[in-house]
Tab-separated table of C-alpha atoms in Angstrom:
chain	number	residue	atom	x	y	z
T	16	UNK	CA	0.000	0.000	0.000
T	17	UNK	CA	1.031	3.584	-0.604
T	18	UNK	CA	2.960	5.904	1.639
T	19	UNK	CA	1.115	9.025	2.811
T	20	UNK	CA	2.084	11.247	-0.126
T	21	UNK	CA	-0.114	14.235	-0.945
T	22	UNK	CA	-3.216	13.397	-2.968
T	23	UNK	CA	-4.878	15.922	-5.274
T	24	UNK	CA	-7.637	15.754	-7.864
T	25	UNK	CA	-7.749	18.093	-10.830
T	26	UNK	CA	-11.429	18.203	-11.660
T	27	UNK	CA	-14.479	20.217	-12.655
T	28	UNK	CA	-17.415	20.781	-10.327
T	29	UNK	CA	-20.052	19.788	-12.905
T	30	UNK	CA	-18.329	16.637	-14.181
T	31	UNK	CA	-19.545	13.142	-13.267
T	32	UNK	CA	-16.128	11.891	-14.385
T	33	UNK	CA	-14.442	14.083	-11.779
T	34	UNK	CA	-16.943	12.814	-9.224
T	35	UNK	CA	-15.747	9.263	-9.907
T	36	UNK	CA	-12.265	10.141	-8.671
T	37	UNK	CA	-13.563	11.943	-5.591
T	38	UNK	CA	-16.034	9.163	-4.777
T	39	UNK	CA	-13.300	6.534	-4.843
T	40	UNK	CA	-11.086	8.567	-2.513
T	41	UNK	CA	-13.903	9.303	-0.064
T	42	UNK	CA	-15.070	5.693	0.047
T	43	UNK	CA	-11.493	4.614	0.799
T	44	UNK	CA	-11.134	7.351	3.432
T	45	UNK	CA	-8.258	9.107	1.658
T	46	UNK	CA	-7.866	12.862	2.330
T	47	UNK	CA	-7.320	14.876	-0.852
T	48	UNK	CA	-7.215	18.390	-2.233
T	49	UNK	CA	-9.639	19.264	-5.041
T	50	UNK	CA	-8.261	21.637	-7.679
T	51	UNK	CA	-11.106	22.959	-9.823
T	52	UNK	CA	-10.186	23.463	-13.446
T	53	UNK	CA	-11.527	26.110	-15.860
T	54	UNK	CA	-11.962	23.946	-18.945
T	55	UNK	CA	-12.304	27.025	-21.157
T	56	UNK	CA	-8.813	28.084	-20.122
T	57	UNK	CA	-6.930	24.930	-19.245
T	58	UNK	CA	-4.124	25.308	-16.744
T	59	UNK	CA	-0.510	24.329	-17.174
T	60	UNK	CA	-1.033	21.902	-14.290
T	61	UNK	CA	-3.668	19.990	-16.265
T	62	UNK	CA	-1.788	20.129	-19.568
T	63	UNK	CA	1.419	18.966	-17.912
T	64	UNK	CA	-0.157	15.987	-16.188
T	65	UNK	CA	-2.589	14.966	-18.951
T	66	UNK	CA	-0.884	16.048	-22.171
T	67	UNK	CA	-2.581	13.327	-24.242
T	68	UNK	CA	-6.301	13.960	-23.636
T	69	UNK	CA	-6.095	17.303	-21.787
T	70	UNK	CA	-9.178	16.330	-19.775
T	71	UNK	CA	-10.267	16.028	-16.152
T	72	UNK	CA	-10.032	14.238	-13.853
T	73	UNK	CA	-6.371	13.754	-13.103
T	74	UNK	CA	-5.248	12.189	-9.835
T	75	UNK	CA	-1.953	13.455	-8.434
T	76	UNK	CA	-0.399	11.149	-5.853
T	77	UNK	CA	2.921	12.601	-4.813
T	78	UNK	CA	4.922	12.867	-8.040
T	79	UNK	CA	2.659	10.425	-9.899
T	80	UNK	CA	-0.257	11.318	-12.168
T	81	UNK	CA	-3.113	9.008	-13.144
T	82	UNK	CA	-5.561	9.983	-15.901
T	83	UNK	CA	-8.959	8.620	-16.968
T	84	UNK	CA	-11.658	8.307	-14.336
T	85	UNK	CA	-12.123	4.522	-14.306
T	86	UNK	CA	-8.373	3.946	-14.167
T	87	UNK	CA	-8.215	6.387	-11.264
T	88	UNK	CA	-10.864	4.395	-9.362
T	89	UNK	CA	-8.872	1.190	-9.835
T	90	UNK	CA	-5.619	2.887	-8.851
T	91	UNK	CA	-7.172	4.277	-5.681
T	92	UNK	CA	-8.577	0.866	-4.810
T	93	UNK	CA	-5.165	-0.779	-5.161
T	94	UNK	CA	-2.988	2.007	-3.731
T	95	UNK	CA	-4.841	2.727	-0.487
T	96	UNK	CA	-6.219	0.789	2.449
T	97	UNK	CA	-9.959	0.842	3.052
T	98	UNK	CA	-13.121	-0.867	1.804
T	99	UNK	CA	-12.603	-2.663	-1.512
T	100	UNK	CA	-14.150	-1.032	-4.577
T	101	UNK	CA	-13.647	-4.086	-6.794
T	102	UNK	CA	-14.490	-7.692	-5.889
T	103	UNK	CA	-11.730	-10.073	-4.822
T	104	UNK	CA	-13.062	-12.924	-6.979
T	105	UNK	CA	-11.387	-12.785	-10.431
T	106	UNK	CA	-14.599	-13.417	-12.388
T	107	UNK	CA	-16.609	-10.887	-10.399
T	108	UNK	CA	-13.756	-8.415	-10.801
T	109	UNK	CA	-13.753	-8.948	-14.569
T	110	UNK	CA	-17.525	-8.466	-14.705
T	111	UNK	CA	-17.276	-5.217	-12.726
T	112	UNK	CA	-14.764	-3.952	-15.271
T	113	UNK	CA	-17.022	-5.128	-18.113
T	114	UNK	CA	-20.043	-3.204	-16.855
T	115	UNK	CA	-18.032	-0.093	-16.015
T	116	UNK	CA	-16.744	-0.043	-19.598
T	117	UNK	CA	-20.269	-0.731	-20.854
T	118	UNK	CA	-21.420	2.474	-19.188
T	119	UNK	CA	-18.814	4.552	-21.011
T	120	UNK	CA	-18.748	2.687	-24.314
T	121	UNK	CA	-22.456	1.947	-24.795
T	122	UNK	CA	-24.366	4.480	-22.682
T	123	UNK	CA	-22.639	7.853	-22.707
T	124	UNK	CA	-23.127	8.849	-26.352
T	125	UNK	CA	-26.725	7.656	-26.841
T	126	UNK	CA	-27.686	9.203	-23.499
T	127	UNK	CA	-26.267	12.578	-24.533
T	128	UNK	CA	-27.861	12.490	-27.984
T	129	UNK	CA	-31.232	11.337	-26.649
T	130	UNK	CA	-31.155	14.203	-24.171
T	131	UNK	CA	-30.112	17.082	-26.448
T	132	UNK	CA	-31.307	16.278	-29.990
T	133	UNK	CA	-34.799	16.100	-31.472
T	134	UNK	CA	-36.801	14.495	-34.263
T	135	UNK	CA	-36.138	11.059	-35.713
T	136	UNK	CA	-32.505	11.041	-34.564
T	137	UNK	CA	-33.592	11.530	-30.973
T	138	UNK	CA	-36.099	8.666	-31.209
T	139	UNK	CA	-33.378	6.284	-32.322
T	140	UNK	CA	-31.018	7.283	-29.517
T	141	UNK	CA	-33.814	7.097	-26.938
T	142	UNK	CA	-34.496	3.515	-28.033
T	143	UNK	CA	-30.778	2.710	-27.796
T	144	UNK	CA	-30.227	4.174	-24.330
T	145	UNK	CA	-33.397	2.577	-22.970
T	146	UNK	CA	-32.203	-0.808	-24.188
T	147	UNK	CA	-28.976	-0.212	-22.252
T	148	UNK	CA	-30.928	0.922	-19.185
T	149	UNK	CA	-32.887	-2.341	-19.362
T	150	UNK	CA	-29.619	-4.283	-19.197
T	151	UNK	CA	-28.525	-2.244	-16.177
T	152	UNK	CA	-31.939	-2.756	-14.579
T	153	UNK	CA	-31.466	-6.517	-14.873
T	154	UNK	CA	-28.064	-6.297	-13.172
T	155	UNK	CA	-29.722	-4.775	-10.100
T	156	UNK	CA	-32.172	-7.617	-9.506
T	157	UNK	CA	-32.026	-8.572	-5.838
T	158	UNK	CA	-29.172	-6.167	-5.143
T	159	UNK	CA	-28.868	-2.803	-3.411
T	160	UNK	CA	-25.894	-1.768	-5.564
T	161	UNK	CA	-24.430	-3.255	-8.723
T	162	UNK	CA	-21.817	-5.192	-6.780
T	163	UNK	CA	-24.036	-6.169	-3.852
T	164	UNK	CA	-24.532	-4.388	-0.531
T	165	UNK	CA	-21.844	-1.708	-0.875
T	166	UNK	CA	-20.896	0.879	-3.479
T	167	UNK	CA	-18.241	-0.322	-5.896
T	168	UNK	CA	-16.677	0.341	-9.282
T	169	UNK	CA	-19.848	-0.041	-11.367
T	170	UNK	CA	-21.891	2.229	-9.085
T	171	UNK	CA	-19.198	4.899	-9.302
T	172	UNK	CA	-19.048	4.473	-13.079
T	173	UNK	CA	-22.844	4.909	-13.265
T	174	UNK	CA	-22.913	8.045	-11.094
T	175	UNK	CA	-24.102	10.215	-13.973
T	176	UNK	CA	-27.374	8.300	-13.980
T	177	UNK	CA	-27.855	8.980	-10.270
T	178	UNK	CA	-27.228	12.696	-9.670
T	179	UNK	CA	-26.837	14.232	-13.136
T	180	UNK	CA	-29.679	12.440	-14.930
T	181	UNK	CA	-32.507	14.295	-13.180
T	182	UNK	CA	-30.838	17.658	-13.775
T	183	UNK	CA	-30.461	16.909	-17.488
T	184	UNK	CA	-34.075	15.745	-17.685
T	185	UNK	CA	-35.294	18.930	-16.029
T	186	UNK	CA	-33.265	21.203	-18.307
T	187	UNK	CA	-33.999	19.357	-21.552
T	188	UNK	CA	-37.587	18.330	-20.818
T	189	UNK	CA	-36.731	14.769	-21.911
T	190	UNK	CA	-37.608	12.007	-19.428
T	191	UNK	CA	-35.615	8.805	-19.862
T	192	UNK	CA	-36.022	6.970	-16.554
T	193	UNK	CA	-39.326	6.525	-14.698
T	194	UNK	CA	-40.353	4.486	-11.660
T	195	UNK	CA	-42.675	2.389	-13.820
T	196	UNK	CA	-40.130	1.540	-16.512
T	197	UNK	CA	-36.910	1.221	-14.481
T	198	UNK	CA	-37.835	0.865	-10.780
T	199	UNK	CA	-34.553	-0.762	-9.703
T	200	UNK	CA	-32.444	1.875	-11.439
T	201	UNK	CA	-34.486	4.636	-9.789
T	202	UNK	CA	-34.144	3.008	-6.371
T	203	UNK	CA	-30.413	2.515	-6.903
T	204	UNK	CA	-29.988	6.207	-7.790
T	205	UNK	CA	-31.627	7.249	-4.513
T	206	UNK	CA	-29.456	4.813	-2.556
T	207	UNK	CA	-26.292	6.072	-4.253
T	208	UNK	CA	-26.823	9.790	-3.670
T	209	UNK	CA	-28.002	9.121	-0.093
T	210	UNK	CA	-24.679	7.601	0.940
T	211	UNK	CA	-22.955	9.995	3.340
T	212	UNK	CA	-19.525	9.793	1.709
T	213	UNK	CA	-20.927	10.086	-1.800
T	214	UNK	CA	-23.173	12.988	-0.872
T	215	UNK	CA	-20.143	14.911	0.406
T	216	UNK	CA	-18.618	15.079	-3.081
T	217	UNK	CA	-21.720	15.656	-5.208
T	218	UNK	CA	-22.196	19.133	-6.716
T	219	UNK	CA	-25.100	21.104	-5.258
T	220	UNK	CA	-28.167	20.223	-7.357
T	221	UNK	CA	-29.535	23.765	-7.540
T	222	UNK	CA	-26.174	25.129	-8.674
T	223	UNK	CA	-25.801	22.302	-11.186
T	224	UNK	CA	-29.299	22.960	-12.525
T	225	UNK	CA	-28.545	26.660	-13.005
T	226	UNK	CA	-25.213	25.832	-14.636
T	227	UNK	CA	-26.689	23.312	-17.070
T	228	UNK	CA	-29.627	25.607	-17.875
T	229	UNK	CA	-27.160	28.291	-18.916
T	230	UNK	CA	-25.368	25.766	-21.125
T	231	UNK	CA	-28.469	24.247	-22.753
T	232	UNK	CA	-27.927	25.830	-26.166
T	233	UNK	CA	-24.286	24.770	-26.123
T	234	UNK	CA	-25.239	21.200	-25.198
T	235	UNK	CA	-27.721	21.083	-28.081
T	236	UNK	CA	-25.111	22.385	-30.518
T	237	UNK	CA	-22.579	19.828	-29.265
T	238	UNK	CA	-25.093	17.016	-29.679
T	239	UNK	CA	-25.973	18.160	-33.199
T	240	UNK	CA	-22.290	18.116	-34.144
T	241	UNK	CA	-22.060	14.495	-32.964
T	242	UNK	CA	-24.803	13.256	-35.290
T	243	UNK	CA	-23.792	11.265	-38.390
T	244	UNK	CA	-23.445	13.484	-41.434
């Protein structure tokens, strides 16, 4: 396990990816300093430590830097003492990694396009993201969290569908998840944001709502640019 070197997170207050890094550290009980980044004017600190993607989050642990949110969660789990974020069983560990990648590879883009586009394109992406939500719903059968009774890698990976989803729905007017259609996913979201350690590193909902409302036109333009030509 690691020596007590300084731990810092370069992040953005409105980013679910930044939240992943903070959530992992808080669940492990690791003190850290949060450095909020202005993504419109990226700092030398960010560009130095993530010169490839130039994105948040970046974990700084002493003189080491770790980029990419899911890799950060795994690094934190392995580098620090505290409750395990990944299962010990090799197969269960592999499945946790599978579903965490599923969330980024299969859910992020259709979710964004379903939320911020319109017309026939939106209908197709709504169908796609709801099919993915149905797969996640099935994973929660008989379980409080994706990995069982405690928050783990997949829950952290899915954080955007806990705290950020409702804000996006309110701003866009598009409802993707209801109690009738995805009751387990809705219950899971409440459980996740109610956890004391998780709640401590979630952005204030009212502030997030105001922030996203101000960016609605930008989000719609971004989504339009992502559509196939």
